[in-house]
Short mmCIF file of C-alpha atoms and ligand atoms in Angstrom, two decimals:
data_model
loop_
_atom_site.label_atom_id
_atom_site.label_comp_id
_atom_site.label_asym_id
_atom_site.label_seq_id
_atom_site.Cartn_x
_atom_site.Cartn_y
_atom_site.Cartn_z
CA MET A 22 -88.66 16.73 2.17
CA LEU A 23 -88.39 17.33 5.88
CA ASN A 24 -88.09 21.09 6.26
CA VAL A 25 -87.86 22.32 9.83
CA VAL A 26 -87.70 25.85 11.24
CA LEU A 27 -85.67 25.75 14.44
CA PHE A 28 -86.83 28.85 16.23
CA GLY A 29 -85.95 30.67 19.43
CA PRO A 30 -84.31 33.76 20.90
CA PRO A 31 -80.54 34.34 20.72
CA GLY A 32 -78.85 31.85 23.06
CA ALA A 33 -81.73 29.35 23.01
CA GLY A 34 -79.44 26.61 21.63
CA LYS A 35 -80.47 26.61 17.96
CA GLY A 36 -76.94 26.08 16.61
CA THR A 37 -76.07 23.32 19.09
CA GLN A 38 -79.32 21.45 18.52
CA SER A 39 -79.12 21.88 14.73
CA GLU A 40 -75.94 19.81 14.73
CA ARG A 41 -77.79 16.94 16.44
CA LEU A 42 -80.75 17.18 14.06
CA ILE A 43 -78.72 17.18 10.85
CA GLU A 44 -76.84 14.11 12.05
CA LYS A 45 -79.98 12.13 12.86
CA TYR A 46 -82.18 13.16 9.94
CA GLY A 47 -79.56 13.84 7.22
CA LEU A 48 -80.71 17.41 6.67
CA VAL A 49 -78.88 20.46 5.36
CA HIS A 50 -78.31 23.12 8.02
CA LEU A 51 -78.89 26.70 6.87
CA SER A 52 -78.01 29.31 9.48
CA THR A 53 -78.38 32.84 8.15
CA GLY A 54 -76.12 34.13 10.96
CA ASP A 55 -73.38 31.64 9.95
CA VAL A 56 -73.65 32.65 6.27
CA PHE A 57 -73.39 36.33 7.21
CA ARG A 58 -70.37 35.64 9.44
CA ALA A 59 -68.67 33.66 6.61
CA ASN A 60 -69.24 36.68 4.33
CA ILE A 61 -67.77 39.03 6.93
CA LYS A 62 -64.70 36.80 7.17
CA GLY A 63 -64.41 36.65 3.37
CA GLU A 64 -64.74 40.46 3.23
CA THR A 65 -67.52 40.34 0.64
CA GLU A 66 -69.90 43.20 -0.10
CA LEU A 67 -72.71 41.26 1.62
CA GLY A 68 -70.45 40.79 4.66
CA THR A 69 -69.76 44.51 4.95
CA LEU A 70 -73.45 45.30 4.75
CA ALA A 71 -74.48 42.57 7.21
CA LYS A 72 -71.79 43.58 9.72
CA SER A 73 -73.16 47.12 9.97
CA TYR A 74 -76.43 45.67 11.34
CA MET A 75 -75.08 42.69 13.27
CA ASP A 76 -72.65 44.80 15.31
CA LYS A 77 -75.62 46.77 16.66
CA GLY A 78 -77.80 43.71 17.27
CA GLN A 79 -80.23 44.78 14.52
CA LEU A 80 -81.71 42.64 11.77
CA VAL A 81 -80.16 42.66 8.32
CA PRO A 82 -82.85 44.00 5.92
CA ASP A 83 -85.40 41.46 4.70
CA GLU A 84 -84.68 41.73 1.00
CA VAL A 85 -80.96 41.05 1.42
CA THR A 86 -81.58 38.18 3.84
CA ILE A 87 -84.29 36.55 1.72
CA ASN A 88 -82.19 36.67 -1.47
CA MET A 89 -79.23 35.20 0.35
CA LEU A 90 -81.32 32.38 1.86
CA ARG A 91 -82.89 31.57 -1.49
CA SER A 92 -79.50 31.18 -3.17
CA GLU A 93 -78.29 28.94 -0.30
CA VAL A 94 -81.33 26.64 -0.68
CA LEU A 95 -80.75 26.40 -4.44
CA LYS A 96 -77.21 25.14 -3.81
CA HIS A 97 -78.68 21.88 -2.44
CA PRO A 98 -81.17 20.53 -5.00
CA GLU A 99 -80.77 16.92 -3.80
CA SER A 100 -81.32 17.68 -0.13
CA LYS A 101 -83.63 15.47 1.98
CA GLY A 102 -84.68 18.64 3.72
CA PHE A 103 -83.42 21.72 5.51
CA ILE A 104 -83.09 23.01 9.03
CA PHE A 105 -83.62 26.74 8.94
CA ASP A 106 -81.76 28.20 11.92
CA GLY A 107 -82.20 31.92 12.56
CA PHE A 108 -84.58 32.29 9.61
CA PRO A 109 -87.36 33.42 9.25
CA ARG A 110 -86.99 36.27 11.74
CA THR A 111 -89.84 38.47 10.42
CA ASN A 112 -93.30 37.78 9.02
CA ALA A 113 -92.08 39.04 5.61
CA GLN A 114 -89.32 36.41 5.67
CA ALA A 115 -91.81 33.68 6.63
CA THR A 116 -94.10 34.61 3.73
CA ALA A 117 -91.17 34.70 1.31
CA LEU A 118 -90.00 31.29 2.53
CA ASP A 119 -93.45 29.75 1.99
CA ASN A 120 -93.66 31.19 -1.54
CA PHE A 121 -90.19 30.08 -2.40
CA LEU A 122 -90.64 26.52 -1.07
CA SER A 123 -93.92 26.15 -2.92
CA GLU A 124 -92.08 26.95 -6.17
CA LEU A 125 -89.90 23.94 -5.32
CA ASN A 126 -93.04 21.88 -4.58
CA THR A 127 -92.23 21.57 -0.92
CA THR A 128 -93.22 23.21 2.36
CA ILE A 129 -92.26 23.74 6.01
CA ARG A 130 -93.36 20.71 8.02
CA VAL A 131 -92.86 22.09 11.51
CA MET A 132 -91.59 25.03 13.53
CA LEU A 133 -89.84 23.84 16.68
CA ALA A 134 -89.60 26.78 19.08
CA LEU A 135 -87.05 26.55 21.89
CA GLU A 136 -88.41 28.47 24.88
CA VAL A 137 -85.85 29.96 27.30
CA GLU A 138 -86.37 32.85 29.70
CA GLU A 139 -84.45 36.11 29.31
CA ASN A 140 -82.15 35.95 32.36
CA GLU A 141 -80.91 32.56 31.28
CA LEU A 142 -80.30 33.83 27.70
CA MET A 143 -78.13 36.68 28.94
CA GLN A 144 -76.02 34.29 31.07
CA ARG A 145 -75.64 31.80 28.21
CA LEU A 146 -74.60 34.45 25.66
CA LEU A 147 -72.03 36.08 27.95
CA LYS A 148 -70.57 32.63 28.59
CA ARG A 149 -70.61 31.83 24.86
CA ALA A 150 -68.70 35.09 24.17
CA GLU A 151 -65.67 33.57 25.94
CA VAL A 152 -65.36 30.99 23.16
CA SER A 153 -67.36 32.31 20.17
CA GLY A 154 -65.27 35.44 19.60
CA ARG A 155 -68.56 37.11 18.58
CA ALA A 156 -68.63 40.82 19.37
CA ASP A 157 -72.43 40.70 19.54
CA ASP A 158 -72.20 38.14 22.39
CA ALA A 159 -69.71 40.08 24.52
CA ASN A 160 -71.64 43.29 25.16
CA PRO A 161 -74.69 43.14 27.50
CA GLU A 162 -76.26 46.20 25.80
CA ILE A 163 -76.06 44.53 22.36
CA ILE A 164 -77.48 41.31 23.82
CA LYS A 165 -80.39 43.29 25.31
CA ASN A 166 -81.01 44.84 21.92
CA ARG A 167 -80.98 41.43 20.20
CA ILE A 168 -83.50 40.11 22.74
CA ALA A 169 -85.71 43.21 22.25
CA VAL A 170 -85.56 42.76 18.46
CA TYR A 171 -86.50 39.11 18.97
CA ASN A 172 -89.51 40.05 21.15
CA ASN A 173 -90.73 42.82 18.83
CA GLU A 174 -90.03 41.51 15.34
CA THR A 175 -89.28 37.81 15.52
CA ALA A 176 -91.56 36.30 18.20
CA PRO A 177 -94.66 37.26 16.12
CA VAL A 178 -93.50 34.74 13.50
CA LYS A 179 -94.78 32.03 15.88
CA SER A 180 -98.36 33.06 15.04
CA PHE A 181 -97.63 32.63 11.33
CA TYR A 182 -96.90 28.92 11.92
CA GLN A 183 -99.58 28.52 14.61
CA ALA A 184 -102.14 29.59 12.00
CA GLN A 185 -100.88 26.73 9.81
CA ASN A 186 -100.93 24.21 12.70
CA LYS A 187 -97.18 23.77 12.37
CA PHE A 188 -96.06 25.26 15.68
CA VAL A 189 -94.53 23.12 18.44
CA SER A 190 -93.15 24.65 21.63
CA ILE A 191 -90.10 22.94 23.17
CA ASP A 192 -88.83 23.55 26.70
CA GLY A 193 -85.29 24.86 26.09
CA ILE A 194 -84.13 24.52 29.72
CA GLY A 195 -82.21 21.42 30.78
CA SER A 196 -79.20 19.46 29.58
CA ILE A 197 -78.27 19.55 25.87
CA ASP A 198 -79.15 15.83 25.65
CA ASP A 199 -82.56 16.34 27.28
CA ILE A 200 -83.44 19.09 24.84
CA THR A 201 -82.23 17.01 21.88
CA ALA A 202 -84.50 14.17 23.03
CA ARG A 203 -87.48 16.57 23.17
CA LEU A 204 -86.74 17.75 19.62
CA PHE A 205 -86.36 14.20 18.29
CA SER A 206 -89.68 13.13 19.76
CA ALA A 207 -91.43 16.23 18.39
CA ILE A 208 -90.11 15.46 14.88
CA ASP A 209 -90.91 11.76 15.15
CA ALA A 210 -94.48 12.64 16.14
CA ILE A 211 -95.24 14.59 12.95
P1 AMP B 305 -77.53 34.51 14.81
O1 AMP B 305 -76.26 33.85 14.43
O2 AMP B 305 -78.75 33.76 14.33
O3 AMP B 305 -77.60 34.86 16.27
O4 AMP B 305 -77.57 35.91 14.02
C1 AMP B 305 -76.62 36.92 14.28
C2 AMP B 305 -77.06 38.22 13.62
O5 AMP B 305 -77.15 38.03 12.19
C3 AMP B 305 -78.42 38.73 14.04
O6 AMP B 305 -78.37 39.48 15.24
C4 AMP B 305 -78.79 39.60 12.82
O7 AMP B 305 -78.09 40.83 12.84
C5 AMP B 305 -78.24 38.78 11.67
N1 AMP B 305 -79.24 37.82 11.16
C6 AMP B 305 -79.19 36.46 11.21
N2 AMP B 305 -80.27 35.90 10.65
C7 AMP B 305 -81.05 36.94 10.24
C8 AMP B 305 -82.34 37.03 9.60
N3 AMP B 305 -83.04 35.93 9.31
N4 AMP B 305 -82.82 38.26 9.33
C9 AMP B 305 -82.13 39.37 9.62
N5 AMP B 305 -80.93 39.37 10.24
C10 AMP B 305 -80.39 38.17 10.54
#
């Protein structure tokens, strides 16, 4: 299986690039943010809980997120592999993912980390708010909080994959096509 973690701060282009990757490699796209938003729309219990964190730009607690991710993976037993988008966001999530994948006799092959500087992220997210309808994109204070949470809790997850020699940094500045080409060549090189 080709299991890829597509990593990066909010606004780095993970969702956009995931679409290109699933098309080329026939993978299943699992975005924890998308699953939470679908639950909010469906007014489920999980959605209500997730919303209380997402609206503030905070992380949904690990246990809830890990259980949700696990059940999403199990829905696709025949998959050629997964793109994990927005997960793992903490070291606890990364450890849980490794344990869970090893139960399925598979593993993460690579973490592709899109690198984009903070000023650019803020501009991209405010622009995205015009079309995404996402409350957490529209408010500069919430965006700042999401970036701070990324720096404090999520960026350390890079070291987890560096220690396993699975970390690849990708320049996330440029045209969407340029960045896609960088991701394709990184995957083709593994
Ligand atoms: P995203 O769509 O990836 O930008 O995620 C939007 C929001 O969903 C985040 O700001 C978090 O509140 C929540 N979220 C998404 N993925 C995770 C995760 N792996 N762990 C905790 N919270 C998450």
